[in-house]
mmCIF file of C-alpha atoms in Angstrom:
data_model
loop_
_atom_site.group_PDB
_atom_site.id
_atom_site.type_symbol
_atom_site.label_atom_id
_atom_site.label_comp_id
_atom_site.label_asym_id
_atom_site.label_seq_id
_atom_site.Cartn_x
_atom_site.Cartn_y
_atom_site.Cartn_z
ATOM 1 C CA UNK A 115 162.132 148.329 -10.008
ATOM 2 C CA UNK A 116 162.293 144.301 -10.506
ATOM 3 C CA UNK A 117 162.180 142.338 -6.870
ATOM 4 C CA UNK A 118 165.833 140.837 -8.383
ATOM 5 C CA UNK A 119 167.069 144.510 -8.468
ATOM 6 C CA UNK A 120 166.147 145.021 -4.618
ATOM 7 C CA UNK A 121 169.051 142.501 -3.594
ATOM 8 C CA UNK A 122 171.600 143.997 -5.964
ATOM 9 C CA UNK A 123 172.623 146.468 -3.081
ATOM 10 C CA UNK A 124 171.839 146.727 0.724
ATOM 11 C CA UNK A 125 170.833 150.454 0.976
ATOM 12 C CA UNK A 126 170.804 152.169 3.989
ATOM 13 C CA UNK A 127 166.631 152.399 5.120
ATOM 14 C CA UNK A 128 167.389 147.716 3.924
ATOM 15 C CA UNK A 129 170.194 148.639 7.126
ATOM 16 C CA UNK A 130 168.062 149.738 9.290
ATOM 17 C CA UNK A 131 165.273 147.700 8.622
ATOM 18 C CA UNK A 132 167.648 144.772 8.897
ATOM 19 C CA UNK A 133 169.226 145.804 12.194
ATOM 20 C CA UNK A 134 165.791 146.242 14.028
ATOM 21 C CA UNK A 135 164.964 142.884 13.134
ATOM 22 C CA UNK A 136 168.205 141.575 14.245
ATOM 23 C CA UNK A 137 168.105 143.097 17.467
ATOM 24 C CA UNK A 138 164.854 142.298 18.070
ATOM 25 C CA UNK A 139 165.189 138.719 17.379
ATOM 26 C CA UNK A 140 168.186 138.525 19.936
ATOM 27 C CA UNK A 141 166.171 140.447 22.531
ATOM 28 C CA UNK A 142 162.996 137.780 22.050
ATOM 29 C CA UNK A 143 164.938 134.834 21.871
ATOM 30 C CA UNK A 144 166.293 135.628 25.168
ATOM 31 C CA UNK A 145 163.378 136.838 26.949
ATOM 32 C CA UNK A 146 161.526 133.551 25.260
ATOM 33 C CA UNK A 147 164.260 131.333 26.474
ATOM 34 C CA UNK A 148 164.577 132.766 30.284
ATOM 35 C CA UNK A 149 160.554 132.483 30.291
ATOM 36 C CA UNK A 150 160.607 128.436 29.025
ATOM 37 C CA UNK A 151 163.657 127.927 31.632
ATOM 38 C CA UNK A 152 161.222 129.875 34.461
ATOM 39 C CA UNK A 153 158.413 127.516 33.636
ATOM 40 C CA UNK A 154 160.651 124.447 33.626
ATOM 41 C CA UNK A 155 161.647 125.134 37.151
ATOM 42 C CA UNK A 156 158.023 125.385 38.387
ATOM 43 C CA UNK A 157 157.690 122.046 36.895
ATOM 44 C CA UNK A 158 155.747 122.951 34.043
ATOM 45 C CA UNK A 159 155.809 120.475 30.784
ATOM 46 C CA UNK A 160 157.055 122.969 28.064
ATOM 47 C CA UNK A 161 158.684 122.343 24.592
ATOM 48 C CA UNK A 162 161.991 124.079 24.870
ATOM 49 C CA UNK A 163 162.337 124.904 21.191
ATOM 50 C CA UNK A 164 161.949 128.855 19.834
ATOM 51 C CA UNK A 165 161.415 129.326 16.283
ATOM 52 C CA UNK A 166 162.511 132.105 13.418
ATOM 53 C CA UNK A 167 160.373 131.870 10.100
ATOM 54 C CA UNK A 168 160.974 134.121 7.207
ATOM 55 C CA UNK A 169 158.237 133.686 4.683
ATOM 56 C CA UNK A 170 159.734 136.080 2.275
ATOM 57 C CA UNK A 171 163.423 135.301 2.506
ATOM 58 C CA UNK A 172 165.140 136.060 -0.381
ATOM 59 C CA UNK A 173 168.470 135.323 -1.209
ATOM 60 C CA UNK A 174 172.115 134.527 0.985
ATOM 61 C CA UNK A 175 173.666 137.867 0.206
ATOM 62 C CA UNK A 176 173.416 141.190 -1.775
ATOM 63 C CA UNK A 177 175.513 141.188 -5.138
ATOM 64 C CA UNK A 178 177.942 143.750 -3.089
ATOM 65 C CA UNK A 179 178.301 140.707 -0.546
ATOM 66 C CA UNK A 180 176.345 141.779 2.154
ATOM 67 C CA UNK A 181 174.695 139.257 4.211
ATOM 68 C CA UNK A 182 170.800 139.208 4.557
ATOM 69 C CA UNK A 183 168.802 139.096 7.301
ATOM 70 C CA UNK A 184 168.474 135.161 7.390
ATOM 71 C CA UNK A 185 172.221 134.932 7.716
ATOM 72 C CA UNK A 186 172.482 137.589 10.604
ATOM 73 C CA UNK A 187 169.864 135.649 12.367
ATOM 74 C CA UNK A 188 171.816 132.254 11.931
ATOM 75 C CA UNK A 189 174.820 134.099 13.068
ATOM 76 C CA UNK A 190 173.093 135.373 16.149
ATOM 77 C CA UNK A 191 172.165 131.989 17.485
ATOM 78 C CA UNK A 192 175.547 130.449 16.724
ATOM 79 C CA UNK A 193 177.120 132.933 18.962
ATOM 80 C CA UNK A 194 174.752 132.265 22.210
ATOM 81 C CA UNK A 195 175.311 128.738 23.348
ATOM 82 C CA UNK A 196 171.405 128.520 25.039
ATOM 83 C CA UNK A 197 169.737 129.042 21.855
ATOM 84 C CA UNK A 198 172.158 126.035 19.907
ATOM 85 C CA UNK A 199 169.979 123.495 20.853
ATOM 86 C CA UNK A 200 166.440 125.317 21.452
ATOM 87 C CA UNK A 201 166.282 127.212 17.657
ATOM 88 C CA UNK A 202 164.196 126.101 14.707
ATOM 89 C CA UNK A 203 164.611 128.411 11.277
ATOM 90 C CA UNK A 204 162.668 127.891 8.304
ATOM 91 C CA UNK A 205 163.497 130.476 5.050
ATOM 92 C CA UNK A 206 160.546 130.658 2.319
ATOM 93 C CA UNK A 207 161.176 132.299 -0.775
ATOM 94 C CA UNK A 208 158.603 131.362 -3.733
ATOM 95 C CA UNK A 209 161.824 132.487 -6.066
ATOM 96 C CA UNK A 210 164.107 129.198 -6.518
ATOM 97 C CA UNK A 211 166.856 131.287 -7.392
ATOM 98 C CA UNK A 212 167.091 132.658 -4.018
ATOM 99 C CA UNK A 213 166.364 129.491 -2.065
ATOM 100 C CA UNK A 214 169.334 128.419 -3.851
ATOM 101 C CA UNK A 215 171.763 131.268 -3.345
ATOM 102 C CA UNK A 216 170.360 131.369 0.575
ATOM 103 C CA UNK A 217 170.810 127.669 0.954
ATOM 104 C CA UNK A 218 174.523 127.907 -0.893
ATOM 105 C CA UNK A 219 175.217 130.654 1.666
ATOM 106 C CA UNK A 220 173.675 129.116 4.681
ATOM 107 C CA UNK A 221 176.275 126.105 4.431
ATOM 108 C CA UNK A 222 179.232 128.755 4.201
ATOM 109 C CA UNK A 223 178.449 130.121 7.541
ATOM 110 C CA UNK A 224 181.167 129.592 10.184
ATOM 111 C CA UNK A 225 179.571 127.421 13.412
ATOM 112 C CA UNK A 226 176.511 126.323 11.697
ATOM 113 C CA UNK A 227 177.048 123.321 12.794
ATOM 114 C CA UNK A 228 176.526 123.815 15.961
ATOM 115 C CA UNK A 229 172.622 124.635 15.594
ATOM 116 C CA UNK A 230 171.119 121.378 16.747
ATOM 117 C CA UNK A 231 168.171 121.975 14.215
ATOM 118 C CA UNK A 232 169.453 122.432 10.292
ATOM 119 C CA UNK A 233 167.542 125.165 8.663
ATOM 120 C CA UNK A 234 164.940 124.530 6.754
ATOM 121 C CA UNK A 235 164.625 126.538 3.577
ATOM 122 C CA UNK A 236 161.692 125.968 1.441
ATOM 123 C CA UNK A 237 160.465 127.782 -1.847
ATOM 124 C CA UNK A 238 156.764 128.383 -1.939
ATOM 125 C CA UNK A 239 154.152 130.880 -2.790
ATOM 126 C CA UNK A 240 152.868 132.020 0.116
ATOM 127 C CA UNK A 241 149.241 132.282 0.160
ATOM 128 C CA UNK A 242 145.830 130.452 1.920
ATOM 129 C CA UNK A 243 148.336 127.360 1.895
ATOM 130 C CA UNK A 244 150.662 128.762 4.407
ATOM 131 C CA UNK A 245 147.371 130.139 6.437
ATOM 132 C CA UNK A 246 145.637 126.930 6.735
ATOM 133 C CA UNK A 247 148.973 125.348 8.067
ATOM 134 C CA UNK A 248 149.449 127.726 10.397
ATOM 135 C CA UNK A 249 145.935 127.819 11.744
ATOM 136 C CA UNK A 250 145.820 123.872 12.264
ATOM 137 C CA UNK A 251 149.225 123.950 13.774
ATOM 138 C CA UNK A 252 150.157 124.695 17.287
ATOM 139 C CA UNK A 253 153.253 126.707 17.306
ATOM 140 C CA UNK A 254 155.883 126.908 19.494
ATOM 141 C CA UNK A 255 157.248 130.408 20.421
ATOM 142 C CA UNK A 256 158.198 132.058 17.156
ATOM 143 C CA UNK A 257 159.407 135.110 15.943
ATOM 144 C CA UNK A 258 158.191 135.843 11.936
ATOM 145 C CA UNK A 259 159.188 138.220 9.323
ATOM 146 C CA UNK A 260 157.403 138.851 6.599
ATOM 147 C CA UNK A 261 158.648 141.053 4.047
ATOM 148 C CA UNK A 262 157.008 140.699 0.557
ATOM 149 C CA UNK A 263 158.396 142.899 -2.669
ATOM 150 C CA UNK A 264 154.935 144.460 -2.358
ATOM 151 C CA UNK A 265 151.415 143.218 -1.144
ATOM 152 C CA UNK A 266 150.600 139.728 -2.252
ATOM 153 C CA UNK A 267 150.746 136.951 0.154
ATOM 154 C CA UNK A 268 150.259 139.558 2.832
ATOM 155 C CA UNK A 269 146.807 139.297 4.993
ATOM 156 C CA UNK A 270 145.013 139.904 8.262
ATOM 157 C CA UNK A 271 144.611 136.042 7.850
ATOM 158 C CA UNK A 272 148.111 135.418 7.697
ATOM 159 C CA UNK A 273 149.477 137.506 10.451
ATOM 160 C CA UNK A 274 146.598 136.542 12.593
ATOM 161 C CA UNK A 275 147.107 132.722 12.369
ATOM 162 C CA UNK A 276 151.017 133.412 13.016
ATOM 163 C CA UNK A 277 150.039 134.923 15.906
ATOM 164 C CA UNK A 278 147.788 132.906 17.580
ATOM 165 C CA UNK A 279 149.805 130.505 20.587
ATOM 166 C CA UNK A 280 151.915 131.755 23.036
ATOM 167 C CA UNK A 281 155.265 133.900 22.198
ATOM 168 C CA UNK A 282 154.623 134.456 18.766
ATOM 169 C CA UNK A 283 155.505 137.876 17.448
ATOM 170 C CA UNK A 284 155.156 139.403 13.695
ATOM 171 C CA UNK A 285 157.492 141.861 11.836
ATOM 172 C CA UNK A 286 156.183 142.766 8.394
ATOM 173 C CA UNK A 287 156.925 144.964 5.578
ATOM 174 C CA UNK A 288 154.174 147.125 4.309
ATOM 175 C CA UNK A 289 155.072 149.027 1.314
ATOM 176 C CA UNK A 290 152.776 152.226 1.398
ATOM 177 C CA UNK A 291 153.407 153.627 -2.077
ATOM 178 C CA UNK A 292 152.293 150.486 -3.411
ATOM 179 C CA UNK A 293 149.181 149.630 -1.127
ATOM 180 C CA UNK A 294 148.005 153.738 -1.730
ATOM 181 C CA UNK A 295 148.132 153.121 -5.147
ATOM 182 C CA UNK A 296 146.520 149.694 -4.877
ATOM 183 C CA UNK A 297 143.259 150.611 -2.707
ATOM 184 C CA UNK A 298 142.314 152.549 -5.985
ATOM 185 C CA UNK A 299 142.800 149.710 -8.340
ATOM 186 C CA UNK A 300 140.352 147.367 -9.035
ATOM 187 C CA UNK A 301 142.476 144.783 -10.434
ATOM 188 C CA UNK A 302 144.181 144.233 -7.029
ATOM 189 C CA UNK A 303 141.326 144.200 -4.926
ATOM 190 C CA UNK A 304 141.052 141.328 -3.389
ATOM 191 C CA UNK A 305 144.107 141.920 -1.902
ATOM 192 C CA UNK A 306 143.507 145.136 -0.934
ATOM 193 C CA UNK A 307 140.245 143.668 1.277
ATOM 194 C CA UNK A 308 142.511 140.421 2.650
ATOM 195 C CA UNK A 309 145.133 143.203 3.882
ATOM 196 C CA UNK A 310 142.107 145.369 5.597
ATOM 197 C CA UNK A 311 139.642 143.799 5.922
ATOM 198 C CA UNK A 312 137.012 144.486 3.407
ATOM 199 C CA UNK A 313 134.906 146.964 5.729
ATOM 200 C CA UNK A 314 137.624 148.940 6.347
ATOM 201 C CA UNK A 315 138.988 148.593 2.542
ATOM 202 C CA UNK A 316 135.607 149.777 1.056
ATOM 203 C CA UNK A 317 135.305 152.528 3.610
ATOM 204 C CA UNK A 318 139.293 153.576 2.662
ATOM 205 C CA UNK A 319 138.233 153.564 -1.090
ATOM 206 C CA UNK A 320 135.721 155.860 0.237
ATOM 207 C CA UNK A 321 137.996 158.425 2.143
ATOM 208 C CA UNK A 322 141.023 158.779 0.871
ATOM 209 C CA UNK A 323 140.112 160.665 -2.720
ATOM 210 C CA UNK A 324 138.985 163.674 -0.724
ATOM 211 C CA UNK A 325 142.150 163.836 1.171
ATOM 212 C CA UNK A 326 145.760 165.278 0.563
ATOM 213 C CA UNK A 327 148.531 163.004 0.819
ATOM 214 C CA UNK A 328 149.825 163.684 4.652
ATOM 215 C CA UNK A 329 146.209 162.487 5.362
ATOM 216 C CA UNK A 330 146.284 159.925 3.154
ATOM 217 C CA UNK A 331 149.221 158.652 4.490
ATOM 218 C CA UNK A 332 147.841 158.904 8.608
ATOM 219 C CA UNK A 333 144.614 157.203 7.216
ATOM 220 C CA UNK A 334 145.985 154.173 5.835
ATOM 221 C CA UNK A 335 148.482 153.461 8.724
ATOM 222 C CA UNK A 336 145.730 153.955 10.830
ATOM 223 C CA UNK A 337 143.193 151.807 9.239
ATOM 224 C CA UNK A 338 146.216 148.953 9.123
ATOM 225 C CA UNK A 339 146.779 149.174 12.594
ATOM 226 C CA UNK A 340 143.096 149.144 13.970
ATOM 227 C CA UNK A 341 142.779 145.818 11.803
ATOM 228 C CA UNK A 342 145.287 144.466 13.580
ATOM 229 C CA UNK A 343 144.175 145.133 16.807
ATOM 230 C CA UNK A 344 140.784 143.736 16.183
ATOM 231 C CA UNK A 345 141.640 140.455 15.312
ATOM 232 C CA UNK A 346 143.462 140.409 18.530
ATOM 233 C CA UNK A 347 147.014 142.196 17.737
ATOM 234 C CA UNK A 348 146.986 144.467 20.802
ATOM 235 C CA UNK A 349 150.321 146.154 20.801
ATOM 236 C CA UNK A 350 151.092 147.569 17.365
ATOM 237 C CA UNK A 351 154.271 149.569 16.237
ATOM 238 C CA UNK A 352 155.047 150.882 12.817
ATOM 239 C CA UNK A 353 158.077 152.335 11.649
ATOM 240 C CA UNK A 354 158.413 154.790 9.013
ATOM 241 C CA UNK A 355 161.166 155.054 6.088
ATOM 242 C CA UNK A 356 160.972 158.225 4.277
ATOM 243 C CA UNK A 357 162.282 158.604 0.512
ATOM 244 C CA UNK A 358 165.418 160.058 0.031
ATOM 245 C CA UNK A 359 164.506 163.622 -0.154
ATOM 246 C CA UNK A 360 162.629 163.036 2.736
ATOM 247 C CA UNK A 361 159.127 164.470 1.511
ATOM 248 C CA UNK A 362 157.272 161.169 1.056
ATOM 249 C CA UNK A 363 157.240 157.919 2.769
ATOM 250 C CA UNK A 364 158.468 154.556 0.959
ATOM 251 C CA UNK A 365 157.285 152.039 3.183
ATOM 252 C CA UNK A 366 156.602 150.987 7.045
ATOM 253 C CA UNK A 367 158.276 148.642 9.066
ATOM 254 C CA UNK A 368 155.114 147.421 11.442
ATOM 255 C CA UNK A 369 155.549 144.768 14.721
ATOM 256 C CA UNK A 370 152.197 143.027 16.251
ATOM 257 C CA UNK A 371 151.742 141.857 19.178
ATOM 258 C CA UNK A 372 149.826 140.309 22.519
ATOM 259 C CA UNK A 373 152.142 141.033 25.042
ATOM 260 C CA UNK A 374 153.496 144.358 26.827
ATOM 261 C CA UNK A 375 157.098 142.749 26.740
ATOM 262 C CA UNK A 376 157.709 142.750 22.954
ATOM 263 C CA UNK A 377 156.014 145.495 22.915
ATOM 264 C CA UNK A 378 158.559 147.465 25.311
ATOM 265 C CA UNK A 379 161.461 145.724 23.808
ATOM 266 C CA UNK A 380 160.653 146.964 20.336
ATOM 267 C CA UNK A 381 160.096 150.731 21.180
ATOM 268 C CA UNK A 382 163.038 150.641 22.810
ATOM 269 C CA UNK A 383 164.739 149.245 19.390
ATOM 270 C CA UNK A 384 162.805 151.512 17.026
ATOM 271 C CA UNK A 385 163.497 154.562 18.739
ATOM 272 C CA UNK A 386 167.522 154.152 18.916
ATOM 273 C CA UNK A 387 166.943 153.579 15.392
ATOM 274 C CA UNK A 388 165.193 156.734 14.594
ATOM 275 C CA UNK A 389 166.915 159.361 11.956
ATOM 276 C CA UNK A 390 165.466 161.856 14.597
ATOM 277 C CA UNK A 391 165.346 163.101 18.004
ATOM 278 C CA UNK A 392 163.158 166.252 19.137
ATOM 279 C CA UNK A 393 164.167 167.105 22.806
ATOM 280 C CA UNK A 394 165.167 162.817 23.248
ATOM 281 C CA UNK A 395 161.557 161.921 21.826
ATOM 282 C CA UNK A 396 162.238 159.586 19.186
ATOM 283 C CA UNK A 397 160.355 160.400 15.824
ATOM 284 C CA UNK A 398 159.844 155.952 15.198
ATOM 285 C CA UNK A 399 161.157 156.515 11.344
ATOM 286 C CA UNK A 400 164.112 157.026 9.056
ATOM 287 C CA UNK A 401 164.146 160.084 7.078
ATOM 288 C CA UNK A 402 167.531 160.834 5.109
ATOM 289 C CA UNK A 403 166.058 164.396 5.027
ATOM 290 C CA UNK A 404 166.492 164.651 8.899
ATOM 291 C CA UNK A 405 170.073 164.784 8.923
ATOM 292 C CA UNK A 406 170.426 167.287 6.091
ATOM 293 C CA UNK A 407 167.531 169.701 7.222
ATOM 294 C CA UNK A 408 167.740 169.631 11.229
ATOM 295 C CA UNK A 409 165.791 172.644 11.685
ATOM 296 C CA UNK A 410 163.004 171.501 9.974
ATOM 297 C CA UNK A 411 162.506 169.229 12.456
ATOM 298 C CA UNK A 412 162.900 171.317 15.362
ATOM 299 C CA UNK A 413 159.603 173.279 15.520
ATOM 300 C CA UNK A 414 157.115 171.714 17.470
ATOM 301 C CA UNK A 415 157.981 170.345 21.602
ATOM 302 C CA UNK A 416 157.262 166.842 22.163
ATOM 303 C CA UNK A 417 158.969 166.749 25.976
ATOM 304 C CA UNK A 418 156.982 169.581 26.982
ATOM 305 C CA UNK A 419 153.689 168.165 25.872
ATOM 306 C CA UNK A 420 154.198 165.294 27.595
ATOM 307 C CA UNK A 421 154.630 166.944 30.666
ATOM 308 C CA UNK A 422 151.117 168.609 30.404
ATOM 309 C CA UNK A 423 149.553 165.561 28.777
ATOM 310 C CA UNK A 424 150.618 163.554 32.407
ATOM 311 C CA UNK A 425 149.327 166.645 34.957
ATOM 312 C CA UNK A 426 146.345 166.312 32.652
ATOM 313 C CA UNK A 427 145.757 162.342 32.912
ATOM 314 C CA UNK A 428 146.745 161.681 36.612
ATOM 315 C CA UNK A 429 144.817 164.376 38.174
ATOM 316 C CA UNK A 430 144.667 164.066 42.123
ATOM 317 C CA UNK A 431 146.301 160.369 41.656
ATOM 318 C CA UNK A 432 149.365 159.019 43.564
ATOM 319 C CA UNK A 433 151.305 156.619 41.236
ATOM 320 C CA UNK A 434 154.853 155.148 40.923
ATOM 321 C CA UNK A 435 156.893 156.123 37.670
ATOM 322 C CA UNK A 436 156.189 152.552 36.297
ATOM 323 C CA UNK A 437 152.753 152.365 36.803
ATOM 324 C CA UNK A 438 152.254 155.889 34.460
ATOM 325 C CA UNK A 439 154.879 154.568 31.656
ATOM 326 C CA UNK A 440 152.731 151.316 31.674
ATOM 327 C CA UNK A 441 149.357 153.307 31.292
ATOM 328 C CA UNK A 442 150.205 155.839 29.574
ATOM 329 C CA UNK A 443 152.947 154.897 26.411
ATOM 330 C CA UNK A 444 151.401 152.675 24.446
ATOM 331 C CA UNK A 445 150.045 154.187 21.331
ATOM 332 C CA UNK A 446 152.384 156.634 22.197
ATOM 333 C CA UNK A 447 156.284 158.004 21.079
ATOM 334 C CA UNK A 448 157.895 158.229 24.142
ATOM 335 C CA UNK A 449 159.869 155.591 25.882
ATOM 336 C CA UNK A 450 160.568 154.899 29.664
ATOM 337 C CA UNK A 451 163.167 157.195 29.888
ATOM 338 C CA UNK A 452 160.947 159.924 28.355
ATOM 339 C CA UNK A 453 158.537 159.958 30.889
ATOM 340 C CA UNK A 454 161.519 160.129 33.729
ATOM 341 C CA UNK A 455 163.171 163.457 32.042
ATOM 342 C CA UNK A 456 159.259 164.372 31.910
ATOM 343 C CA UNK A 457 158.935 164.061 35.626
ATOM 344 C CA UNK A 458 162.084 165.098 36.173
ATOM 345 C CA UNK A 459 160.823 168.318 34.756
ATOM 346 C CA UNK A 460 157.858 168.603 36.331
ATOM 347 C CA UNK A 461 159.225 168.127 39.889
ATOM 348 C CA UNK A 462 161.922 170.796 39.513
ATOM 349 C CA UNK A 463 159.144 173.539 38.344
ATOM 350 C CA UNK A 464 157.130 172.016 41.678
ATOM 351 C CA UNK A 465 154.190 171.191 40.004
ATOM 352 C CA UNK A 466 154.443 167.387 41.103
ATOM 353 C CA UNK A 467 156.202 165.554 43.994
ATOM 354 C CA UNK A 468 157.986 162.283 44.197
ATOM 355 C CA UNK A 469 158.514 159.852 46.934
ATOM 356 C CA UNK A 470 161.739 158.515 46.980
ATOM 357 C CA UNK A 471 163.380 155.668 48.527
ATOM 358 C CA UNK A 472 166.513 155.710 49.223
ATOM 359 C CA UNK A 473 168.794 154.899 46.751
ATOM 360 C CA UNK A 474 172.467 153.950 47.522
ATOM 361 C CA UNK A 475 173.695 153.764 43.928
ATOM 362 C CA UNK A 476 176.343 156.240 44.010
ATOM 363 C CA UNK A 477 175.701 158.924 41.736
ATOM 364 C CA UNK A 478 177.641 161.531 39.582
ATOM 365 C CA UNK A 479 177.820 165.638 41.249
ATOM 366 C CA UNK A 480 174.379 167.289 40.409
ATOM 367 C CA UNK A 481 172.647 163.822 38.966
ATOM 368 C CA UNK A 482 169.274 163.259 39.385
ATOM 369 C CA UNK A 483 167.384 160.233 39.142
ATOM 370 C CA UNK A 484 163.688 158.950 39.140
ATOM 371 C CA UNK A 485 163.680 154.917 39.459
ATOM 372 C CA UNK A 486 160.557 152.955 38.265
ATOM 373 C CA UNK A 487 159.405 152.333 41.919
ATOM 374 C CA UNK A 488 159.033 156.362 42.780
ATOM 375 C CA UNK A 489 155.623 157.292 44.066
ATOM 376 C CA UNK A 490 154.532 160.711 42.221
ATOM 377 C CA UNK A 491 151.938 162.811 43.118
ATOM 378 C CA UNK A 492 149.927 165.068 40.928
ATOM 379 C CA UNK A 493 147.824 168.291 42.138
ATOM 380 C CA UNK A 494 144.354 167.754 41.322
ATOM 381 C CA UNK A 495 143.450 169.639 38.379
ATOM 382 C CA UNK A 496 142.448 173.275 38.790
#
């Protein structure tokens, strides 16, 4: 398939992928903006301005007329009056035919003039150029997507030197079926070892013929993920997209980064996005499969082993609801309101108790809550 063919229609998995960024990017830009306004009133000196930067744009609209994710963004930020005057955007696309087209479309947008800062598209191939910039360059909070028609342009370098100041956050694209078949081609490897790292690359090269392709798959996501955590990414979050018969994977959808917050925010996201649900645990992809083979997917108990997996880890302790979602998720499927069915659980078989305050929100015949603040106890392990 040509990268020109990709934009000819906005498939479903491109809907998905498109939505969590767009959420996302409305979540951060708000949570960026209430932190900069915080600061301000302690009477801290603090550039105001948030930033969006696509490196891998592409163009305006599908050919069916859809708008891209660029556009979405814009339209986002022309809706909430605080981020009018605080947003920077700047669209890369090393293809001048979609510079054009997104530039062309940009100026159609209803409201854009509003935005106190025009976007900036710019068409360039994206490569050590764009690192050294960023590395010499002290960003202001920023938000970047990076989705390349493959591998090239994409490396530990890059996302590490987009991530280095305050508030910055990465989405990228990383297209397994290409990168599997990559780390066995020697043509392509150099980018292989800028993706990896080429420790890890060498040592993948070394694995991965003896393994079948479900561990094949595990290994490689792995492997990307512990790179990014070692140069200093220490929340990491793929997403998978299965094919449309469901039996392989296409690509990931993978978020860095430094702080809990995003990192909360985005689980949140990914999980509502899920094709999948075992027993409200979120399965963090989108397989097509999933909705045509539900009991497939049904087998194994994901609540219940949580359950266990918290008598197991806090022992003897004493600890409020928040304090074991914090200590225990990341890494992890389940979201906050996992752990509180979890608990929930747990308390009505007696094998924990909980503390409660009390709590004057009126409540619905036969509800039961557990807020963050509830102290639990566990038994100490027999």
């Amino acid at each position: 398939m040509s990268n020109d063919s990709f934009f000819n229609e906005q498939k479903e998995p491109s809907l998905v992928k498109a939505r969590i960024v767009e959420k996302y990017f409305s979540a951060w830009a708000i949570a960026m903006i209430g932190d900069i306004e915080k600061r301000k009133s302690q009477g801290k000196m603090v550039d105001e301005r948030i930033a969006y930067i696509d490196l891998f744009a592409g163009p305006g609209r599908y050919e069916n007329g859809s708008k891209s994710t660029p556009i979405k963004v814009l339209e986002i930020a022309i809706a909430n009056p605080k981020m009018h005057d605080r947003l920077k955007t700047v669209f890369n696309d090393a293809n001048t035919e979609h510079t054009n087209s997104l530039q062309e479309a940009i100026h159609t947008i209803p409201g854009i003039e509003k935005l106190k800062h025009k976007p900036n598209v710019i068409n360039d191939e994206v490569g050590d150029n764009i690192v050294n910039i960023f590395n010499k360059l002290r960003l202001i909070p920023a938000l970047f997507f990076l989705d390349p028609w493959g591998y090239k342009g994409l490396s530990l370098k890059l996302i590490n030197s987009v991530l280095k100041d305050w508030g910055c956050d990465c989405l990228f694209f990383f297209n397994y079926n290409r990168i599997n078949m990559g780390l066995a081609n020697v043509k392509v490897e150099e980018h292989m070892n800028a993706l990896f790292g080429k420790v890890r690359a060498d040592k993948l090269r070394e694995e991965l013929p003896k393994l079948n392709s479900e561990e094949r798959e595990s290994t490689i996501i792995e492997a990307i993920c512990k790179s990014l955590q070692e140069m200093g990414g220490k929340y990491v979050l793929p997403f998978c997209f299965k094919s449309e018969n469901g039996n392989r994977t296409s690509h990931h959808l993978i978020f860095v980064s430094k702080k809990f917050l995003g990192y909360k925010i985005m689980k949140e996201i990914m999980a509502k996005e899920s094709s999948d649900q075992n027993q409200g645990v979120s399965s963090f992809e989108y397989n097509p499969a999933t909705i045509r083979q539900p009991f497939l997917f049904e087998l194994s108990r994901p609540l219940d082993d949580l359950g266990q997996m918290l008598l197991d880890e806090f022992a003897g302790k004493t600890i409020t609801m928040n304090e074991i979602y914090m200590q225990h998720n990341v890494g992890r499927s389940y979201i906050s309101k996992n752990y509180k069915t979890a608990l929930i659980n747990l308390e009505a078989q007696g094998k924990i108790t909980a503390d409660r305050p009390a709590d004057k929100r009126p409540k619905r015949k036969g509800e039961i809550t557990f807020a963050d603040s509830v102290k639990v106890t566990f038994p100490p392990k027999q």
